[in-house]
XYZ file of N, CA and C in Angstrom:
801
model
N 0.846 -1.191 0.000
C 0.000 0.000 0.000
C 0.880 1.239 0.000
N 0.652 2.198 -0.889
C 1.510 3.386 -0.944
C 1.306 4.306 0.251
N 2.355 5.025 0.607
C 2.262 6.072 1.622
C 1.788 7.350 0.937
N 0.732 7.946 1.459
C 0.169 9.165 0.878
C 0.649 10.359 1.695
N 1.394 11.254 1.048
C 2.041 12.372 1.742
C 1.509 13.693 1.209
N 0.914 14.484 2.085
C 0.507 15.851 1.739
C 1.696 16.766 1.972
N 2.119 17.466 0.918
C 3.180 18.467 1.044
C 2.494 19.818 1.119
N 2.501 20.415 2.293
C 1.635 21.578 2.508
C 2.287 22.624 3.397
N 1.955 23.851 3.103
C 2.291 25.006 3.932
C 1.390 26.126 3.452
N 0.683 26.770 4.369
C -0.275 27.789 3.935
C 0.401 29.043 3.406
N 1.710 29.170 3.632
C 2.444 30.325 3.110
C 3.089 29.959 1.778
N 2.934 30.812 0.790
C 3.574 30.581 -0.497
C 5.049 30.965 -0.474
N 5.784 30.502 -1.466
C 7.182 30.889 -1.607
C 8.138 30.230 -0.651
N 7.759 29.078 -0.101
C 8.622 28.393 0.871
C 9.333 27.178 0.267
N 9.141 26.949 -1.037
C 9.771 25.799 -1.668
C 8.912 24.559 -1.670
N 7.606 24.738 -1.528
C 6.687 23.598 -1.449
C 6.646 22.819 -2.762
N 6.371 23.512 -3.854
C 6.284 22.845 -5.158
C 7.649 22.329 -5.601
N 8.692 23.103 -5.368
C 10.046 22.659 -5.687
C 10.369 21.365 -4.953
N 9.964 21.299 -3.702
C 10.186 20.086 -2.909
C 9.385 18.916 -3.461
N 8.130 19.153 -3.834
C 7.285 18.074 -4.359
C 7.891 17.483 -5.631
N 8.275 18.348 -6.576
C 8.827 17.892 -7.856
C 10.140 17.151 -7.655
N 11.023 17.707 -6.849
C 12.358 17.131 -6.722
C 12.387 15.895 -5.839
N 11.536 15.829 -4.827
C 11.450 14.597 -4.055
C 10.902 13.460 -4.910
N 9.890 13.761 -5.738
C 9.329 12.732 -6.619
C 10.406 12.190 -7.556
N 11.173 13.089 -8.168
C 12.228 12.670 -9.098
C 13.303 11.859 -8.397
N 13.699 12.287 -7.221
C 14.758 11.577 -6.486
C 14.265 10.237 -5.961
N 13.017 10.166 -5.516
C 12.455 8.877 -5.097
C 12.437 7.909 -6.274
N 12.045 8.411 -7.445
C 12.031 7.581 -8.643
C 13.413 7.073 -9.005
N 14.408 7.943 -8.874
C 15.782 7.538 -9.208
C 16.310 6.493 -8.245
N 15.718 6.426 -7.054
C 16.114 5.431 -6.051
C 15.267 4.168 -6.148
N 14.466 4.079 -7.209
C 13.701 2.864 -7.469
C 12.339 2.804 -6.818
N 11.885 3.903 -6.237
C 10.556 3.944 -5.621
C 9.565 4.543 -6.621
N 8.469 3.839 -6.839
C 7.468 4.288 -7.808
C 6.649 5.419 -7.180
N 6.783 6.615 -7.747
C 6.170 7.807 -7.159
C 5.085 8.372 -8.060
N 3.956 8.695 -7.453
C 2.888 9.432 -8.135
C 2.832 10.816 -7.524
N 3.012 11.840 -8.351
C 2.919 13.229 -7.912
C 1.582 13.797 -8.373
N 0.794 14.294 -7.433
C -0.515 14.872 -7.740
C -0.433 16.381 -7.540
N -0.694 17.126 -8.610
C -0.665 18.584 -8.568
C -2.056 19.089 -8.198
N -2.199 19.551 -6.961
C -3.492 20.007 -6.459
C -3.600 21.534 -6.473
N -2.613 22.198 -7.047
C -2.576 23.658 -7.064
C -2.935 24.159 -8.458
N -3.895 25.064 -8.542
C -4.345 25.584 -9.843
C -3.246 26.353 -10.585
N -2.210 26.787 -9.894
C -1.086 27.431 -10.583
C -0.325 26.435 -11.456
N -0.473 25.146 -11.157
C 0.072 24.050 -11.981
C 1.586 24.115 -12.136
N 2.275 24.547 -11.106
C 3.734 24.636 -11.201
C 4.410 23.270 -11.175
N 3.820 22.317 -10.469
C 4.340 20.944 -10.525
C 4.238 20.401 -11.946
N 3.130 20.695 -12.569
C 2.864 20.217 -13.933
C 3.915 20.750 -14.904
N 4.124 22.063 -14.906
C 5.122 22.649 -15.806
C 6.536 22.276 -15.380
N 6.742 22.053 -14.075
C 8.059 21.676 -13.586
C 8.502 20.304 -14.042
N 7.556 19.487 -14.489
C 7.883 18.178 -15.058
C 7.750 18.182 -16.580
N 7.608 19.378 -17.162
C 7.624 19.494 -18.613
C 6.291 19.305 -19.300
N 5.170 19.395 -18.543
C 3.843 19.200 -19.130
C 3.157 20.543 -19.346
N 2.350 20.608 -20.395
C 1.522 21.784 -20.651
C 0.283 21.753 -19.756
N -0.275 22.941 -19.512
C -1.529 23.039 -18.757
C -2.681 22.855 -19.742
N -3.338 21.695 -19.660
C -4.342 21.309 -20.649
C -5.715 21.188 -19.992
N -6.771 21.795 -20.567
C -8.118 21.689 -19.990
C -8.551 20.243 -19.781
N -9.217 20.020 -18.658
C -9.772 18.721 -18.271
C -8.716 17.688 -17.869
N -7.464 18.094 -17.820
C -6.432 17.168 -17.362
C -5.958 17.592 -15.979
N -6.900 17.508 -15.037
C -6.616 17.848 -13.645
C -7.572 17.045 -12.777
N -7.640 17.403 -11.511
C -8.558 16.728 -10.590
C -9.988 17.257 -10.692
N -10.186 18.344 -11.425
C -11.529 18.939 -11.466
C -12.571 17.997 -12.066
N -12.307 17.303 -13.189
C -13.292 16.336 -13.687
C -13.552 15.202 -12.697
N -12.553 14.875 -11.874
C -12.738 13.843 -10.847
C -13.716 14.333 -9.793
N -13.550 15.583 -9.377
C -14.471 16.181 -8.403
C -15.895 16.199 -8.929
N -16.055 16.471 -10.227
C -17.391 16.528 -10.830
C -17.965 15.149 -11.124
N -17.188 14.112 -10.921
C -17.644 12.749 -11.192
C -17.574 12.373 -12.654
N -16.816 13.133 -13.448
C -16.726 12.884 -14.891
C -15.526 12.009 -15.259
N -14.664 11.735 -14.298
C -13.462 10.945 -14.561
C -13.002 10.314 -13.252
N -12.201 9.270 -13.366
C -11.589 8.685 -12.179
C -10.180 9.249 -12.022
N -9.646 9.124 -10.817
C -8.299 9.605 -10.558
C -7.283 8.855 -11.428
N -7.485 7.566 -11.568
C -6.551 6.743 -12.344
C -6.512 7.159 -13.812
N -7.649 7.620 -14.341
C -7.698 8.052 -15.743
C -6.904 9.326 -15.988
N -6.609 10.067 -14.941
C -5.895 11.338 -15.082
C -4.378 11.173 -14.973
N -3.899 9.983 -14.693
C -2.462 9.755 -14.507
C -1.718 9.845 -15.843
N -0.623 10.595 -15.834
C 0.257 10.713 -16.995
C 1.625 10.141 -16.640
N 2.216 9.430 -17.580
C 3.578 8.951 -17.375
C 4.560 10.053 -17.778
N 5.591 10.253 -16.990
C 6.601 11.264 -17.291
C 7.828 10.598 -17.912
N 8.740 11.430 -18.371
C 9.977 10.897 -18.951
C 10.996 10.532 -17.881
N 10.631 10.745 -16.619
C 11.564 10.500 -15.530
C 11.297 9.151 -14.880
N 12.362 8.481 -14.517
C 12.293 7.115 -14.021
C 11.351 6.972 -12.827
N 10.366 6.090 -12.968
C 9.439 5.712 -11.875
C 8.578 6.870 -11.380
N 8.405 7.926 -12.166
C 7.605 9.082 -11.747
C 6.387 9.237 -12.652
N 5.194 9.247 -12.043
C 3.941 9.516 -12.749
C 3.343 10.816 -12.202
N 2.447 11.417 -12.975
C 1.889 12.723 -12.608
C 0.398 12.780 -12.873
N -0.337 13.355 -11.940
C -1.687 13.837 -12.222
C -1.579 15.349 -12.285
N -1.699 15.925 -13.483
C -1.415 17.356 -13.656
C -2.528 18.252 -13.119
N -2.264 19.530 -13.205
C -3.253 20.541 -12.841
C -3.375 21.533 -13.984
N -4.381 22.361 -13.917
C -4.550 23.464 -14.862
C -5.546 24.452 -14.265
N -5.804 25.548 -14.973
C -6.513 26.686 -14.386
C -7.927 26.329 -13.928
N -8.573 25.347 -14.566
C -9.947 24.989 -14.182
C -10.058 24.567 -12.718
N -8.934 24.143 -12.147
C -8.969 23.706 -10.753
C -9.321 24.859 -9.807
N -9.202 26.097 -10.288
C -9.631 27.254 -9.479
C -11.098 27.132 -9.080
N -11.887 26.517 -9.968
C -13.324 26.386 -9.700
C -13.625 25.319 -8.659
N -12.626 24.524 -8.289
C -12.873 23.431 -7.355
C -13.301 23.939 -5.981
N -12.665 25.019 -5.512
C -13.044 25.563 -4.201
C -14.503 26.005 -4.201
N -14.936 26.623 -5.304
C -16.331 27.055 -5.422
C -17.264 25.855 -5.450
N -16.877 24.834 -6.214
C -17.693 23.620 -6.304
C -17.802 22.925 -4.951
N -16.700 22.877 -4.200
C -16.722 22.249 -2.874
C -17.594 23.042 -1.906
N -17.563 24.364 -2.017
C -18.425 25.199 -1.173
C -19.892 24.947 -1.506
N -20.194 24.830 -2.805
C -21.575 24.547 -3.222
C -22.035 23.196 -2.690
N -21.170 22.197 -2.765
C -21.515 20.857 -2.280
C -21.774 20.847 -0.781
N -21.032 21.691 -0.052
C -21.202 21.715 1.411
C -22.557 22.272 1.819
N -23.205 23.060 0.924
C -24.520 23.635 1.228
C -25.657 22.854 0.568
N -25.329 21.752 -0.071
C -26.345 20.958 -0.763
C -27.047 20.040 0.244
N -28.145 20.510 0.804
C -28.864 19.762 1.842
C -29.627 18.561 1.282
N -29.821 18.507 -0.034
C -30.559 17.403 -0.640
C -29.646 16.232 -1.029
N -28.364 16.388 -0.828
C -27.412 15.353 -1.242
C -27.572 14.092 -0.419
N -27.402 12.934 -1.081
C -27.420 11.655 -0.374
C -26.153 11.451 0.451
N -25.114 12.214 0.139
C -23.836 12.098 0.844
C -23.383 13.495 1.268
N -23.887 14.006 2.411
C -23.613 15.386 2.810
C -22.142 15.667 3.119
N -21.354 14.618 3.376
C -19.936 14.803 3.687
C -19.046 14.640 2.461
N -19.632 14.553 1.275
C -18.812 14.311 0.082
C -17.819 15.446 -0.168
N -18.183 16.677 0.185
C -17.263 17.794 -0.043
C -15.995 17.655 0.789
N -16.050 16.857 1.865
C -14.871 16.609 2.684
C -14.121 15.364 2.235
N -14.861 14.338 1.820
C -14.271 13.021 1.566
C -14.090 12.664 0.094
N -14.407 13.584 -0.829
C -14.365 13.228 -2.246
C -12.971 12.774 -2.685
N -11.934 13.462 -2.178
C -10.581 13.104 -2.610
C -10.158 11.772 -1.997
N -10.514 11.546 -0.753
C -10.198 10.275 -0.103
C -10.847 9.116 -0.850
N -12.106 9.306 -1.261
C -12.820 8.264 -2.008
C -12.199 8.066 -3.392
N -11.813 9.152 -4.040
C -11.209 9.057 -5.374
C -9.845 8.380 -5.322
N -9.136 8.594 -4.222
C -7.782 8.059 -4.077
C -7.777 6.587 -3.665
N -8.906 6.102 -3.166
C -8.954 4.751 -2.583
C -8.461 3.645 -3.518
N -8.850 3.630 -4.816
C -8.337 2.562 -5.693
C -6.818 2.581 -5.825
N -6.221 3.768 -5.799
C -4.764 3.872 -5.892
C -4.110 3.411 -4.596
N -4.713 3.762 -3.464
C -4.179 3.338 -2.163
C -4.231 1.819 -2.026
N -5.303 1.216 -2.522
C -5.454 -0.245 -2.419
C -4.597 -0.991 -3.451
N -4.175 -0.288 -4.493
C -3.394 -0.935 -5.546
C -1.933 -1.075 -5.181
N -1.195 -1.711 -6.064
C 0.234 -1.941 -5.845
C 1.082 -1.191 -6.876
N 0.497 -0.228 -7.547
C 1.201 0.433 -8.640
C 2.280 1.400 -8.154
N 2.058 2.039 -6.987
C 2.990 3.056 -6.494
C 3.452 2.730 -5.084
N 4.650 3.222 -4.762
C 5.175 3.115 -3.403
C 4.858 4.361 -2.584
N 4.841 5.510 -3.262
C 4.612 6.786 -2.587
C 3.703 7.656 -3.454
N 2.729 8.324 -2.812
C 1.899 9.327 -3.484
C 2.204 10.673 -2.822
N 2.745 11.603 -3.588
C 3.047 12.950 -3.099
C 2.019 13.925 -3.648
N 1.462 14.758 -2.784
C 0.420 15.689 -3.210
C 0.863 17.115 -2.900
N 1.008 17.902 -3.940
C 1.373 19.312 -3.791
C 0.111 20.120 -3.550
N -0.071 20.600 -2.323
C -1.293 21.319 -1.947
C -1.192 22.799 -2.314
N -2.347 23.467 -2.445
C -2.329 24.914 -2.665
C -1.719 25.633 -1.466
N -1.197 26.860 -1.653
C -0.616 27.612 -0.538
C -1.682 28.290 0.311
N -2.575 27.483 0.874
C -3.641 27.995 1.733
C -4.189 26.813 2.531
N -5.040 27.115 3.504
C -5.698 26.051 4.263
C -7.174 25.990 3.882
N -7.456 26.086 2.582
C -8.820 26.027 2.070
C -9.338 24.609 1.953
N -10.442 24.466 1.232
C -11.126 23.173 1.155
C -10.323 22.125 0.387
N -9.558 22.547 -0.604
C -8.740 21.581 -1.339
C -7.658 20.988 -0.434
N -6.968 21.849 0.288
C -5.939 21.369 1.208
C -6.559 20.495 2.291
N -7.709 20.897 2.801
C -8.390 20.106 3.825
C -8.741 18.720 3.299
N -9.214 18.634 2.063
C -9.581 17.328 1.503
C -8.358 16.433 1.354
N -7.198 17.040 1.073
C -5.963 16.252 0.980
C -5.557 15.745 2.358
N -5.623 16.603 3.362
C -5.230 16.203 4.713
C -6.149 15.124 5.270
N -7.391 15.113 4.847
C -8.320 14.062 5.274
C -7.945 12.718 4.661
N -7.350 12.748 3.466
C -7.006 11.508 2.752
C -5.592 11.023 3.044
N -4.707 11.913 3.512
C -3.282 11.594 3.614
C -2.953 10.760 4.849
N -1.833 10.046 4.741
C -1.270 9.329 5.897
C -0.250 10.207 6.624
N 0.424 11.068 5.849
C 1.519 11.854 6.402
C 1.437 13.292 5.907
N 1.994 14.192 6.710
C 2.133 15.602 6.344
C 3.615 15.950 6.327
N 4.068 16.527 5.221
C 5.441 17.029 5.116
C 5.357 18.539 4.921
N 6.048 19.285 5.776
C 5.986 20.743 5.737
C 7.329 21.309 5.291
N 7.413 21.851 4.067
C 8.614 22.599 3.681
C 8.582 23.962 4.376
N 9.722 24.373 4.930
C 9.752 25.618 5.697
C 10.982 26.432 5.313
N 10.747 27.608 4.776
C 11.836 28.498 4.386
C 12.567 28.991 5.631
N 13.868 29.163 5.516
C 14.686 29.559 6.662
C 14.595 31.052 6.928
N 13.376 31.524 7.197
C 13.127 32.908 7.564
C 12.049 32.935 8.641
N 11.853 34.095 9.290
C 10.962 34.140 10.443
C 9.476 34.158 10.113
N 9.079 34.808 9.026
C 7.652 34.849 8.714
C 7.082 33.452 8.475
N 7.726 32.588 7.686
C 7.215 31.214 7.552
C 7.173 30.485 8.879
N 8.151 30.758 9.752
C 8.202 30.102 11.057
C 6.985 30.461 11.898
N 6.533 31.718 11.794
C 5.390 32.167 12.588
C 4.096 31.469 12.181
N 3.996 31.045 10.914
C 2.741 30.470 10.431
C 2.635 28.966 10.512
N 3.717 28.288 10.919
C 3.711 26.827 10.872
C 2.712 26.215 11.856
N 2.407 26.939 12.930
C 1.482 26.400 13.927
C 0.075 26.221 13.362
N -0.307 27.015 12.357
C -1.658 26.915 11.792
C -1.897 25.536 11.190
N -0.931 25.045 10.420
C -1.140 23.759 9.751
C -0.950 22.593 10.715
N -0.058 22.730 11.683
C 0.085 21.647 12.662
C -1.147 21.593 13.583
N -1.731 22.744 13.884
C -2.972 22.755 14.686
C -4.109 22.084 13.920
N -4.204 22.359 12.613
C -5.234 21.720 11.796
C -5.038 20.207 11.763
N -3.799 19.768 11.648
C -3.516 18.337 11.662
C -3.994 17.700 12.974
N -3.707 18.355 14.087
C -4.123 17.820 15.388
C -5.644 17.804 15.535
N -6.315 18.816 14.980
C -7.783 18.844 15.022
C -8.379 17.684 14.239
N -7.809 17.392 13.067
C -8.303 16.273 12.261
C -8.096 14.953 12.981
N -6.998 14.824 13.702
C -6.723 13.597 14.441
C -7.644 13.460 15.652
N -7.736 14.519 16.450
C -8.515 14.446 17.686
C -10.010 14.308 17.435
N -10.489 14.861 16.301
C -11.919 14.768 15.978
C -12.282 13.417 15.361
N -11.276 12.635 15.005
C -11.527 11.336 14.387
C -11.703 11.394 12.887
N -11.574 12.575 12.287
C -11.740 12.703 10.841
C -10.611 11.967 10.113
N -9.387 12.089 10.634
C -8.246 11.346 10.089
C -7.274 11.028 11.223
N -7.546 9.944 11.930
C -6.714 9.569 13.072
C -5.311 9.129 12.654
N -5.146 8.748 11.378
C -3.860 8.209 10.920
C -2.863 9.286 10.496
N -3.312 10.516 10.392
C -2.454 11.581 9.873
C -1.322 11.883 10.858
N -0.081 11.811 10.361
C 1.095 12.074 11.187
C 2.038 13.024 10.461
N 2.770 13.800 11.231
C 3.795 14.674 10.675
C 5.024 13.826 10.362
N 5.302 13.645 9.076
C 6.467 12.852 8.676
C 7.742 13.678 8.801
N 7.591 14.995 8.732
C 8.766 15.827 8.931
C 8.611 17.253 8.445
N 9.526 18.098 8.919
C 9.658 19.484 8.471
C 10.969 19.564 7.697
N 10.897 20.018 6.454
C 12.090 20.113 5.609
C 12.473 21.582 5.448
N 13.633 21.941 5.960
C 14.098 23.325 5.878
C 14.617 23.606 4.468
N 14.128 24.684 3.866
C 14.476 25.027 2.487
C 15.102 26.425 2.420
N 15.740 26.702 1.275
C 16.339 28.016 1.001
C 17.304 28.432 2.113
N 18.085 27.476 2.577
C 19.072 27.734 3.628
C 20.267 28.477 3.045
N 20.623 29.571 3.673
C 21.767 30.373 3.241
C 22.819 30.311 4.344
N 23.865 29.545 4.116
C 24.888 29.332 5.148
C 25.655 30.599 5.494
N 25.518 31.649 4.674
C 26.247 32.894 4.927
C 25.561 33.759 5.980
N 24.316 33.441 6.330
C 23.569 34.307 7.241
C 23.331 33.642 8.594
N 23.375 34.465 9.627
C 23.041 33.974 10.963
C 21.562 33.637 11.058
N 20.728 34.368 10.293
C 19.285 34.155 10.363
C 18.920 32.719 10.003
N 19.477 32.205 8.906
C 19.165 30.830 8.502
C 19.519 29.841 9.609
N 20.694 30.006 10.195
C 21.124 29.088 11.253
C 20.238 29.213 12.489
N 19.826 30.427 12.815
C 18.965 30.638 13.979
C 17.600 30.002 13.779
N 17.029 30.167 12.580
C 15.709 29.598 12.304
C 15.767 28.077 12.351
N 16.788 27.487 11.733
C 16.931 26.022 11.781
C 17.052 25.548 13.227
N 17.828 26.262 14.032
C 17.989 25.896 15.433
C 16.677 25.952 16.204
N 15.881 26.996 15.958
C 14.596 27.123 16.657
C 13.626 26.018 16.250
N 13.598 25.708 14.957
C 12.688 24.661 14.480
C 13.098 23.299 15.046
N 14.391 23.027 15.085
C 14.857 21.757 15.664
C 14.525 21.677 17.149
N 14.642 22.802 17.842
C 14.332 22.828 19.266
C 12.852 22.536 19.507
N 11.998 23.041 18.608
C 10.549 22.871 18.797
C 10.054 21.507 18.323
N 10.527 21.059 17.142
C 10.004 19.833 16.538
C 10.910 18.613 16.721
N 12.098 18.815 17.246
C 12.981 17.692 17.546
C 13.338 16.875 16.311
N 13.213 15.550 16.440
C 13.624 14.674 15.337
C 12.627 14.648 14.182
N 11.555 15.423 14.277
C 10.649 15.549 13.141
C 11.250 16.418 12.030
N 12.299 17.150 12.354
C 12.958 17.990 11.354
C 13.973 17.133 10.591
N 13.907 17.166 9.272
C 14.878 16.450 8.451
C 16.287 16.955 8.769
N 17.231 16.030 8.852
C 18.617 16.444 9.031
C 19.144 17.117 7.764
N 18.604 16.731 6.640
C 18.976 17.353 5.379
C 18.392 18.763 5.303
N 19.188 19.710 4.890
C 18.743 21.094 4.699
C 18.944 21.448 3.223
N 17.909 21.996 2.602
C 17.978 22.349 1.178
C 18.566 23.750 1.032
N 19.661 23.899 0.307
C 20.291 25.222 0.197
C 19.543 26.143 -0.766
N 19.719 27.422 -0.566
C 19.255 28.405 -1.559
C 20.214 28.332 -2.738
N 19.719 27.945 -3.918
C 20.608 27.693 -5.050
C 19.974 28.172 -6.347
N 20.739 28.883 -7.145
C 20.254 29.408 -8.417
C 19.834 28.286 -9.359
N 20.588 27.189 -9.379
C 20.285 26.099 -10.302
C 18.948 25.448 -9.969
N 18.615 25.347 -8.702
C 17.314 24.805 -8.299
C 16.197 25.728 -8.777
N 16.403 27.035 -8.658
C 15.399 28.008 -9.100
C 15.245 28.014 -10.615
N 16.323 27.711 -11.347
C 16.284 27.717 -12.804
C 15.579 26.491 -13.382
N 15.691 25.356 -12.727
C 15.274 24.083 -13.327
C 13.802 24.040 -13.752
N 12.847 24.647 -13.017
C 11.447 24.586 -13.481
C 11.226 25.246 -14.841
N 12.008 26.278 -15.166
C 11.829 26.958 -16.448
C 12.240 26.061 -17.613
N 12.978 25.009 -17.311
C 13.377 24.030 -18.327
C 12.507 22.765 -18.268
N 11.514 22.767 -17.362
C 10.616 21.617 -17.236
C 11.307 20.379 -16.717
N 12.324 20.579 -15.861
C 13.094 19.436 -15.362
C 13.314 19.560 -13.853
N 13.263 18.439 -13.128
C 13.718 18.436 -11.735
C 15.222 18.712 -11.707
N 15.726 19.200 -10.600
C 17.142 19.552 -10.497
C 18.040 18.340 -10.726
N 17.585 17.146 -10.372
C 18.366 15.926 -10.575
C 18.695 15.702 -12.042
N 17.811 16.145 -12.928
C 18.010 15.954 -14.362
C 18.519 17.220 -15.052
N 18.336 18.363 -14.412
C 18.811 19.626 -14.982
C 20.293 19.842 -14.671
N 20.673 19.602 -13.421
C 22.074 19.755 -13.018
C 22.365 18.733 -11.917
N 22.624 17.478 -12.311
C 22.734 16.386 -11.333
C 23.897 16.524 -10.355
N 24.897 17.356 -10.687
C 26.064 17.479 -9.811
C 26.040 18.748 -8.959
N 24.899 19.407 -8.933
C 24.787 20.640 -8.149
C 24.517 20.325 -6.679
N 24.719 21.341 -5.829
C 24.459 21.180 -4.394
C 22.981 20.922 -4.127
N 22.100 21.577 -4.909
C 20.661 21.376 -4.724
C 20.237 19.972 -5.059
N 20.787 19.416 -6.127
C 20.483 18.045 -6.511
C 20.933 17.072 -5.434
N 22.137 17.265 -4.918
C 22.658 16.390 -3.868
C 21.786 16.455 -2.619
N 21.336 17.667 -2.267
C 20.515 17.830 -1.065
C 19.178 17.112 -1.195
N 18.531 17.249 -2.354
C 17.240 16.578 -2.526
C 17.398 15.052 -2.604
N 18.515 14.583 -3.155
C 18.762 13.143 -3.165
C 18.896 12.606 -1.741
N 19.617 13.324 -0.904
C 19.788 12.899 0.488
C 18.455 12.986 1.235
N 17.684 14.053 0.970
C 16.375 14.204 1.609
C 15.435 13.061 1.220
N 15.480 12.650 -0.053
C 14.651 11.531 -0.505
C 15.054 10.244 0.200
N 16.352 10.039 0.369
C 16.809 8.867 1.104
C 16.346 8.887 2.546
N 16.358 10.065 3.151
C 15.887 10.209 4.524
C 14.383 9.948 4.613
N 13.632 10.415 3.614
C 12.190 10.165 3.582
C 11.897 8.671 3.463
N 12.663 7.974 2.639
C 12.486 6.527 2.493
C 12.671 5.823 3.835
N 13.660 6.235 4.596
C 13.892 5.635 5.917
C 12.749 5.957 6.875
N 12.264 7.182 6.835
C 11.170 7.574 7.737
C 9.886 6.806 7.417
N 9.725 6.418 6.135
C 8.540 5.673 5.709
C 8.736 4.159 5.805
N 9.942 3.731 6.201
C 10.274 2.301 6.250
C 10.091 1.627 4.902
N 10.565 2.289 3.853
C 10.451 1.750 2.504
C 11.750 1.124 2.015
N 12.734 0.961 2.899
C 14.014 0.358 2.495
C 13.808 -1.049 1.940
């Protein structure tokens, strides 16, 4: 059964999508079959793997009941990596979920909460993938909530600055609420991954120290550096492992993927 990991942070610009794309590529290179699901209407995961944003090739038809999740899977050119892309129509998903939540005549009044969990069930029960990574929108809206209800694990990318640090409690509090209410008792924090680390600044070191003090061994030992090559790679539609395999960013994500495999007991 695959491990389902929500990659989420309500603050944008923290390296969330970069982490999703590069972890998927590195997991694939290590022989783990990875499915990356782009749940963000900006579709940066989609373009980061070299795919165009194409109408009806997202989760929106799945939400409307017009397609299954499995029908939306695309094979990528990267070893052991598959993708469910996103595109602009996914913007309407939040509106559709809000409409469903007010539909008092529905036979399934909780569908707006559980639709993604139900759609994902055939993939979870199957043997096709080892890991499912889901790139959530940079908010704690209904799409992100539906992912957290379906996920086994939460991975939080956190930029090495103070503003992202101040907001991390919002998503960890939501995770605890889902667990304590019984909505998703299995949801666990698999780790906090520090991103955009600048070894030249005291600020980066201070933030990493504070996060380690608060979250302990939940923080990945691997730290992702701030690197121009990592920032460039999405414009070429390639993960950093394939754009510049000998760069510091590529090495960091490879080590982080290995650490994730150990945390998931996938050795």
